[in-house]
Short mmCIF file of C-alpha atoms in Angstrom, two decimals:
data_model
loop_
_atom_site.label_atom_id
_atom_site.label_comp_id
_atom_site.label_asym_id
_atom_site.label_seq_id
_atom_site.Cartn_x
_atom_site.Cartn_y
_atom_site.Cartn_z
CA UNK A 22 -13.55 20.90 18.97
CA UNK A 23 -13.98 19.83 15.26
CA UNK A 24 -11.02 17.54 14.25
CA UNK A 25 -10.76 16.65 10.63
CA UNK A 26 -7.14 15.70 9.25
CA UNK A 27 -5.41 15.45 6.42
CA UNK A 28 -2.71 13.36 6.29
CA UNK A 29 -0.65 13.67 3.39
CA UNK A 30 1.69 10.72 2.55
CA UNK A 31 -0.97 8.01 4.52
CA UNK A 32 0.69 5.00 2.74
CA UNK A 33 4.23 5.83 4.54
CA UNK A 34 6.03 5.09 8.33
CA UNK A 35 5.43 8.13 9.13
CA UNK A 36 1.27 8.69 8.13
CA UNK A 37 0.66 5.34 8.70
CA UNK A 38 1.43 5.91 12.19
CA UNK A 39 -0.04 9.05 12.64
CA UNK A 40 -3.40 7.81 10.74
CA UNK A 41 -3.37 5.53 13.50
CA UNK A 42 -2.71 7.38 16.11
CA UNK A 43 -5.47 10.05 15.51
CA UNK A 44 -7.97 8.13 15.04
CA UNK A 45 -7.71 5.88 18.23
CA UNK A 46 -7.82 9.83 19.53
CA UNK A 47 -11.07 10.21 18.10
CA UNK A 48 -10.32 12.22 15.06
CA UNK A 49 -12.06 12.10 11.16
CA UNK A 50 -8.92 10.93 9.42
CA UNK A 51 -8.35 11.48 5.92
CA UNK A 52 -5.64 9.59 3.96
CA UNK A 53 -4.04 10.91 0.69
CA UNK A 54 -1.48 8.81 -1.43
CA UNK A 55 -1.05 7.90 -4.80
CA UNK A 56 -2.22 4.30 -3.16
CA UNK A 57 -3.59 5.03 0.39
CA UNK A 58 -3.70 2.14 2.68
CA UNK A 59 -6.34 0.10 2.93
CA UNK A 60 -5.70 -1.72 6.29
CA UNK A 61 -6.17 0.68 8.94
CA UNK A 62 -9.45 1.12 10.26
CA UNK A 63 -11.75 4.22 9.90
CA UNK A 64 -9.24 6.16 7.30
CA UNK A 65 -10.47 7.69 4.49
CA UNK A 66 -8.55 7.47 1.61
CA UNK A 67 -8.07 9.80 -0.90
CA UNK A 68 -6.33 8.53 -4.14
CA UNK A 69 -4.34 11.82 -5.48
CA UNK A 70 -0.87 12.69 -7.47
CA UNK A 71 0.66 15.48 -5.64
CA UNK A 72 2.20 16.31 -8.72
CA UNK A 73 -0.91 16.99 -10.92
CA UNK A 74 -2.31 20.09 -9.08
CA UNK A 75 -5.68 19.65 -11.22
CA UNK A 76 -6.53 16.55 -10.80
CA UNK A 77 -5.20 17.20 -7.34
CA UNK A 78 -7.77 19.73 -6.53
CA UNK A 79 -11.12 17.21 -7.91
CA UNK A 80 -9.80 14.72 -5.38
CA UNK A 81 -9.88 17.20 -2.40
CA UNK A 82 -13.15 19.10 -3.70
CA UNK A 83 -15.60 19.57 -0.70
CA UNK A 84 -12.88 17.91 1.94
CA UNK A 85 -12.88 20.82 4.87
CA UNK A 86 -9.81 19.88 6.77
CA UNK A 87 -8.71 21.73 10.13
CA UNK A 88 -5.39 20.20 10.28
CA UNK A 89 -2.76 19.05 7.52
CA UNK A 90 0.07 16.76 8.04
CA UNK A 91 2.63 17.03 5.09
CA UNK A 92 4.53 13.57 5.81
CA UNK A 93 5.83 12.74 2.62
CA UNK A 94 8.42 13.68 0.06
CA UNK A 95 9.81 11.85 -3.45
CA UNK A 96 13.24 11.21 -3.79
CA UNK A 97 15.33 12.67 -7.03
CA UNK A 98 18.35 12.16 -8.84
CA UNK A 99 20.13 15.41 -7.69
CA UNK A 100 18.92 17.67 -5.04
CA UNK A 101 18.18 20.70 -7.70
CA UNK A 102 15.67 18.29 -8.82
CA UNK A 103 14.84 17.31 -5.06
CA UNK A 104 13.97 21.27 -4.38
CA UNK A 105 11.81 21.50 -7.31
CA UNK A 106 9.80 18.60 -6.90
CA UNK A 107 9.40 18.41 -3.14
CA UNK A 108 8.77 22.00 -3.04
CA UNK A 109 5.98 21.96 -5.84
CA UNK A 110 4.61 19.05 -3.42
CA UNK A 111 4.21 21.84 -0.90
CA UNK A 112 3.26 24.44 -3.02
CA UNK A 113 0.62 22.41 -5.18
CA UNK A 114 -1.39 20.89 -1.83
CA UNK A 115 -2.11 24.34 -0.07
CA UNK A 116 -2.67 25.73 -3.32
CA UNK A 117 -5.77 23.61 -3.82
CA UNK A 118 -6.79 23.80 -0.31
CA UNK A 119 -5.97 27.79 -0.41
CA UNK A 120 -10.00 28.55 -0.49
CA UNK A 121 -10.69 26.48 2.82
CA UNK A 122 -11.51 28.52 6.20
CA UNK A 123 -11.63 25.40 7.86
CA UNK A 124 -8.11 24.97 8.09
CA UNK A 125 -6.17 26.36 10.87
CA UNK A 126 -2.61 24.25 11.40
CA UNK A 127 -0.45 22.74 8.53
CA UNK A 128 2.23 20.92 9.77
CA UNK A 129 5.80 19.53 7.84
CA UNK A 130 7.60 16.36 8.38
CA UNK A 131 11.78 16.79 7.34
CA UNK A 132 14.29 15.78 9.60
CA UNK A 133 18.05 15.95 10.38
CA UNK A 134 19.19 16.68 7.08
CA UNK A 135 18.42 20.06 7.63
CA UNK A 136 21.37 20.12 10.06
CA UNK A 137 23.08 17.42 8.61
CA UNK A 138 23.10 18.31 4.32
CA UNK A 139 21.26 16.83 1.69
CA UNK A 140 22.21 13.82 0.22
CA UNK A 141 24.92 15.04 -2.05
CA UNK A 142 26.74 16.72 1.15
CA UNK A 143 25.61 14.58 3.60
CA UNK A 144 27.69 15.32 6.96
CA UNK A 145 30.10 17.14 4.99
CA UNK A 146 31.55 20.72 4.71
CA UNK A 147 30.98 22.97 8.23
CA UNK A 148 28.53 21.31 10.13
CA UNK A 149 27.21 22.90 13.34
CA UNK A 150 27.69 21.32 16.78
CA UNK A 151 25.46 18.75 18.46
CA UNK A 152 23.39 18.44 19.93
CA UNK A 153 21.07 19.66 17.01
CA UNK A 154 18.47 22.43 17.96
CA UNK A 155 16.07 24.40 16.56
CA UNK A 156 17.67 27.94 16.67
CA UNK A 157 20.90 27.11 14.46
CA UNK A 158 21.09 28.34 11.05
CA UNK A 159 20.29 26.55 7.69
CA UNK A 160 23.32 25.47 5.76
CA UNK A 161 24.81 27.56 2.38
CA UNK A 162 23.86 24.55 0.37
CA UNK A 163 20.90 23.57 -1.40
CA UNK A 164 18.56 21.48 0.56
CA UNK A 165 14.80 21.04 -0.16
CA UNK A 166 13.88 20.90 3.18
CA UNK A 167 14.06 24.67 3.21
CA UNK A 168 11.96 24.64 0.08
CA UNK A 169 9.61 22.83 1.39
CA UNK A 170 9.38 25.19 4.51
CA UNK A 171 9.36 28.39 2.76
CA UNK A 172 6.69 27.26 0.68
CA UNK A 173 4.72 26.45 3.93
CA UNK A 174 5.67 29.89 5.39
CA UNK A 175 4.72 31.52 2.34
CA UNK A 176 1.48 29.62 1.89
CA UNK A 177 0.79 30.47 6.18
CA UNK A 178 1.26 34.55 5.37
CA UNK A 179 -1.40 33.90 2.47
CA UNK A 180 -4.10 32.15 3.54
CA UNK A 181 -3.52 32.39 7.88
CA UNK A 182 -3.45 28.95 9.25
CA UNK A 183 -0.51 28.19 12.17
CA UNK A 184 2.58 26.15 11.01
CA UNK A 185 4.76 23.59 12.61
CA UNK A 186 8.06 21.89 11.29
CA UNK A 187 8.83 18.51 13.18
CA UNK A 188 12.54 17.25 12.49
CA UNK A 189 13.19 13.74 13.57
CA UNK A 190 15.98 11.50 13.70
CA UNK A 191 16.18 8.06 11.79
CA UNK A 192 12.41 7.02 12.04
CA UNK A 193 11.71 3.57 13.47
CA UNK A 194 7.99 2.12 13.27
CA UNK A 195 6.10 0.12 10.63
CA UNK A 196 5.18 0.67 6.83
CA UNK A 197 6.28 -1.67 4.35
CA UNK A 198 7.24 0.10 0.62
CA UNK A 199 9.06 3.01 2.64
CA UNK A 200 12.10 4.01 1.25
CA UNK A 201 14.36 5.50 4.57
CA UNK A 202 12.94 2.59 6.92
CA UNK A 203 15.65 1.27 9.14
CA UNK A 204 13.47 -1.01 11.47
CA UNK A 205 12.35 -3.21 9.02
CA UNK A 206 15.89 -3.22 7.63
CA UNK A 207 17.59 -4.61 9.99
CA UNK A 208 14.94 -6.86 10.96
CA UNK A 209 15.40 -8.50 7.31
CA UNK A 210 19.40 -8.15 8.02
CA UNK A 211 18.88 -10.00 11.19
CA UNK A 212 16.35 -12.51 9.65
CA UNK A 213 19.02 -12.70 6.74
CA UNK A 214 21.80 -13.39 8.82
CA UNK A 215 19.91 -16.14 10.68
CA UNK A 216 19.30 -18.05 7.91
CA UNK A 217 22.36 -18.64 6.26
CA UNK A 218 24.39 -18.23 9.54
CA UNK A 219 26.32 -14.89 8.01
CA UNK A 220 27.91 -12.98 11.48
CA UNK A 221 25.52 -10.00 12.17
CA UNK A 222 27.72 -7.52 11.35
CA UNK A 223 27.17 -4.07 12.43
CA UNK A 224 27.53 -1.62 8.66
CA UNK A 225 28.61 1.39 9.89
CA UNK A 226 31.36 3.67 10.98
CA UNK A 227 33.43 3.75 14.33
CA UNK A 228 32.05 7.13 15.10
CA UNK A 229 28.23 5.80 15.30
CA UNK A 230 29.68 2.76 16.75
CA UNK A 231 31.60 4.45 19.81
CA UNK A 232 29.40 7.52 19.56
CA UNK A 233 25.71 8.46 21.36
CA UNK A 234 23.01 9.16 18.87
CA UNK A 235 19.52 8.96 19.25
CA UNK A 236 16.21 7.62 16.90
CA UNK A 237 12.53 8.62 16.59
CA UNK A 238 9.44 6.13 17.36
CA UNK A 239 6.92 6.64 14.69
CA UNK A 240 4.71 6.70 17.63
CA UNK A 241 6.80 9.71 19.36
CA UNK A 242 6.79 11.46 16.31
CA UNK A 243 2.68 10.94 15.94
CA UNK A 244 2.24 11.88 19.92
CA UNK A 245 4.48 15.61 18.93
CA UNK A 246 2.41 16.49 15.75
CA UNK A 247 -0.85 16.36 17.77
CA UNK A 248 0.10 18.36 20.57
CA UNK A 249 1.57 20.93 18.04
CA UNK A 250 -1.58 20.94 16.40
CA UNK A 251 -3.17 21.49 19.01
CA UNK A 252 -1.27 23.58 21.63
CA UNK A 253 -0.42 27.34 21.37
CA UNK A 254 2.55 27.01 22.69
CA UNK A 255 3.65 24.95 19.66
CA UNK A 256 2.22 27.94 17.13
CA UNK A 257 4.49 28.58 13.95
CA UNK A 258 7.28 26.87 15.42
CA UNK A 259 9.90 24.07 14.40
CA UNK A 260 10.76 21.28 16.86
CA UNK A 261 13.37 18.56 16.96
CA UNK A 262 11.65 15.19 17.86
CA UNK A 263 13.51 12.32 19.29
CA UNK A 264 12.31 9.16 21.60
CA UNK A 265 14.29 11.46 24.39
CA UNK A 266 17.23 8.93 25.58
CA UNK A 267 19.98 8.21 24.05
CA UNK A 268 22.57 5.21 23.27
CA UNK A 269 25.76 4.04 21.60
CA UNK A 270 25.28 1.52 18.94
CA UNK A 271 27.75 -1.35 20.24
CA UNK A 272 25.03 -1.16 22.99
CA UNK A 273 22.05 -1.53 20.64
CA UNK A 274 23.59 -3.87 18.31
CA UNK A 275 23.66 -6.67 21.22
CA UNK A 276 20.16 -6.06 21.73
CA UNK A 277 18.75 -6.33 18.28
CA UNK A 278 21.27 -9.64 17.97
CA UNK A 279 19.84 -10.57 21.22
CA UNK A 280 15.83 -10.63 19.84
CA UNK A 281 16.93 -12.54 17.29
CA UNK A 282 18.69 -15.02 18.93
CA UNK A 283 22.20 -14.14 17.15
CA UNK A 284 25.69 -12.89 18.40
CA UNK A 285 26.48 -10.07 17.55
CA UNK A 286 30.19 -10.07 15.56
CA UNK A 287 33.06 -8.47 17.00
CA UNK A 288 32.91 -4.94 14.91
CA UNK A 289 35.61 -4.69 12.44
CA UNK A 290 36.58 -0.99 13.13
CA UNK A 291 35.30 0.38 9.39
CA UNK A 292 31.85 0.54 7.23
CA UNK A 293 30.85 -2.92 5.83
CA UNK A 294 27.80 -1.34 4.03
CA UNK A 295 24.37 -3.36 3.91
CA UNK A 296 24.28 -2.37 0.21
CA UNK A 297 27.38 -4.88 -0.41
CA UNK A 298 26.15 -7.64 2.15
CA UNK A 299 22.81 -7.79 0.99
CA UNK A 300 22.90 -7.58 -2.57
CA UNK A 301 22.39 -11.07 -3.85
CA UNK A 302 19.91 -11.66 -0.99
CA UNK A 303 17.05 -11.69 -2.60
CA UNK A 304 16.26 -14.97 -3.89
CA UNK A 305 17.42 -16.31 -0.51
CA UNK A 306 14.66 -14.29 0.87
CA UNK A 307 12.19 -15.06 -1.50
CA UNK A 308 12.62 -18.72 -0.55
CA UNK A 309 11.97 -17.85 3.11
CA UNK A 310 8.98 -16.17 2.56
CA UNK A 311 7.66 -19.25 0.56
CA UNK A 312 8.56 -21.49 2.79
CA UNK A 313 7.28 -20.03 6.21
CA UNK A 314 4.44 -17.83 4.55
CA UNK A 315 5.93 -14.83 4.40
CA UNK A 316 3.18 -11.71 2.57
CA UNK A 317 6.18 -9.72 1.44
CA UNK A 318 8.52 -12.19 -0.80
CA UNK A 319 10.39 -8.85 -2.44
CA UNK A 320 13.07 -7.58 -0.54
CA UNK A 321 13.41 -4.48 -2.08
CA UNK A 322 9.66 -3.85 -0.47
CA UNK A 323 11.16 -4.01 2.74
CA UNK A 324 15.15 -3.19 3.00
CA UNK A 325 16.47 0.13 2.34
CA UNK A 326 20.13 -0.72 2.86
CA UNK A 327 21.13 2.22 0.74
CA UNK A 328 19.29 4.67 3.59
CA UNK A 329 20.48 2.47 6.48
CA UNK A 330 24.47 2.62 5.41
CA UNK A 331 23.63 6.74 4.93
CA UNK A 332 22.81 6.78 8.60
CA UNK A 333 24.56 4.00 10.13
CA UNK A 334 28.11 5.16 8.02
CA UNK A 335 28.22 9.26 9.11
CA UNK A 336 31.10 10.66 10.75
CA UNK A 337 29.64 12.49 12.66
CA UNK A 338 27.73 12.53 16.04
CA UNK A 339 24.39 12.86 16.20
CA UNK A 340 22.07 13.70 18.75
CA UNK A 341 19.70 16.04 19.11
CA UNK A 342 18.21 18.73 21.36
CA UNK A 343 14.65 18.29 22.78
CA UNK A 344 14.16 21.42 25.43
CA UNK A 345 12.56 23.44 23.02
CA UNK A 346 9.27 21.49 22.74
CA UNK A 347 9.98 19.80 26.29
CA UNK A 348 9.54 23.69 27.59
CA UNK A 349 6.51 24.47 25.55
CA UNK A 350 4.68 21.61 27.10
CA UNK A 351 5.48 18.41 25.07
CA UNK A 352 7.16 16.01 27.59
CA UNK A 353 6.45 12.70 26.27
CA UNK A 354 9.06 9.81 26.16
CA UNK A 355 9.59 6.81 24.32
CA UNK A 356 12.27 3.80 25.13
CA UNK A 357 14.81 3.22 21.69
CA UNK A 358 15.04 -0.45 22.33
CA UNK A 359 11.16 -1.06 22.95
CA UNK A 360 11.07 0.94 19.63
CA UNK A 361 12.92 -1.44 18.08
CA UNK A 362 11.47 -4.24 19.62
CA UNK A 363 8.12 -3.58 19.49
CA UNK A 364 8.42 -2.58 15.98
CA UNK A 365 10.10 -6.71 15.65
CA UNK A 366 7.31 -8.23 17.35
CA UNK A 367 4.70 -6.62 15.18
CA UNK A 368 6.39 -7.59 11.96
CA UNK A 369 6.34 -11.28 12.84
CA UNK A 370 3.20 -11.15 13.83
CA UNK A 371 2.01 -9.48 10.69
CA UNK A 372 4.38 -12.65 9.22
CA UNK A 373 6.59 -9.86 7.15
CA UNK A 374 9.42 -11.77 8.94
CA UNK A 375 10.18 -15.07 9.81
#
């Protein structure tokens, strides 16, 4: 069967691990960013502004995809604005591909805000219970994850391709330039730490401390949006996707300490955000990327504290349900700490950190 994707948001942690993924499947693989990457092998990239639907539609003239991967989204200032531009993201990509009978399944990256609130009610107001699944209903706030997926329903009843919503967890896996990336985060925390022998200190609050939560592999995440591109079972449906175990963070905090050859500090009992203990870090880590060789010398490239202390600082629980996608057929697994780990090793090998 004819595979040609589109992957929409290449340059991120989440496309950039898909990109790869596909195409060591044997799929065509076609990249779109305002910058698509340029390091992965066989991609195609496709230069475009999601946000200018003409010149938009000239980039994607004569491109015939069967599949579309919506993996990207741009942060606002308030989440009115977030609605109207994420949704016109939506709205303005299956718009110019609305003349193409080679497409058959669009599928949408969000995630756990869409139990959890949008930014500006993050984790507050009447929540419902974990673990998270599928079947429970949207929140009376505004959130433009529902924007986003009522433009894709909309767009589905128009023009008849299959749908599928994926909602992970806190996304772990590489990309450098990625604004919600807490692997490479806390491997610059760690690296940080190491360096000027600061106590690694975990940020965030006693519930995710004491409490069992779970994260999503980039990989995991690439593994689900195949098979729900390609399964009937997975056919206009929304699915949780986490690594499938679970942990408590005064666990996990030992073993990231532990790869880096650090203690981990006794945990104070309250938030100590990353925002506040990294924020005169950069020069410090400009002169350790000069001096061992570093390719990324600009912090802000690779730590998103302020995303990190969002996660790391809720008061809530969070873990989520997988039997809705394990039932339909997706049963694949992925260990949290080799996530982490694995997603270490590669950095300092790609010498991103010391």
């Amino acid at each position: 069967m004819d595979r040609n994707a589109l992957i929409v948001g290449a340059s991120g942690i989440i496309g950039n691990n898909l990109a790869r993924h596909l195409l060591a499947g044997g799929w065509t693989v076609h990249g779109l960013a305002r910058r698509p990457p340029v390091d992965i092998p066989g991609l195609r990239p496709i230069a475009a502004d999601l946000l200018q639907p003409d010149s938009l539609r000239q980039a994607l003239a004569g491109l015939q995809p069967t599949h579309v991967f919506l993996t990207t989204w741009m942060r606002q200032a308030s989440e009115a604005d977030n609605c109207a531009v994420n949704g016109a993201l939506v709205r303005n990509l299956l718009g110019a591909l609305a003349d193409r009978p080679s497409l058959r399944h669009v599928a949408l990256v969000t995630g756990l805000k869409h139990y959890l609130g949008p930014f500006e009610a993050y984790g507050k107001g009447h929540l419902p219970e974990t673990p998270f699944r599928e079947e429970q209903p949207r929140l009376p706030v505004e959130n433009f994850y529902y924007v986003q997926e009522d433009e894709l329903f909309a767009a589905a009843g128009r023009q008849g391709f299959a749908w599928s919503v994926h909602r992970p967890h806190s996304v772990i896996g590489y990309a450098i330039g990625n604004a919600m990336n807490m692997g490479v985060t806390l491997a610059t925390y760690a690296s940080l730490c190491r360096e000027a022998g600061r106590p690694f200190l975990f940020p965030g609050s006693p519930t995710q401390w004491h409490g069992l939560t779970d994260v999503t592999d980039a990989r995991q995440l690439a593994r689900q949006l195949e098979w729900a591109a390609t399964s009937d079972a997975a056919r206009n449906q929304a699915f949780n996707i986490v690594d499938g175990d679970v942990f408590r963070w005064k666990w996990m905090w030992s073993q990231i300490a532990g790869w880096f050859d650090l203690a981990a500090a006794p945990y104070p009992g309250h938030p100590t955000p990353l925002v506040e203990q990294m924020k005169h870090d950069a020069p410090l880590w400009r002169r350790i990327a000069e001096r061992d060789g570093l390719a990324e010398p600009d912090l802000d490239r690779l730590a998103s504290a302020w995303h990190t202390d969002a996660d790391l600082g809720r008061d809530i629980e969070c873990v989520t349900d997988m039997s809705k996608s394990r039932k339909a057929g997706f049963v694949a697994y992925q260990d949290s700490r080799d996530a982490f780990f694995d997603l270490f090793a590669r950095l300092r090998q790609e010498k991103i950190i010391p």
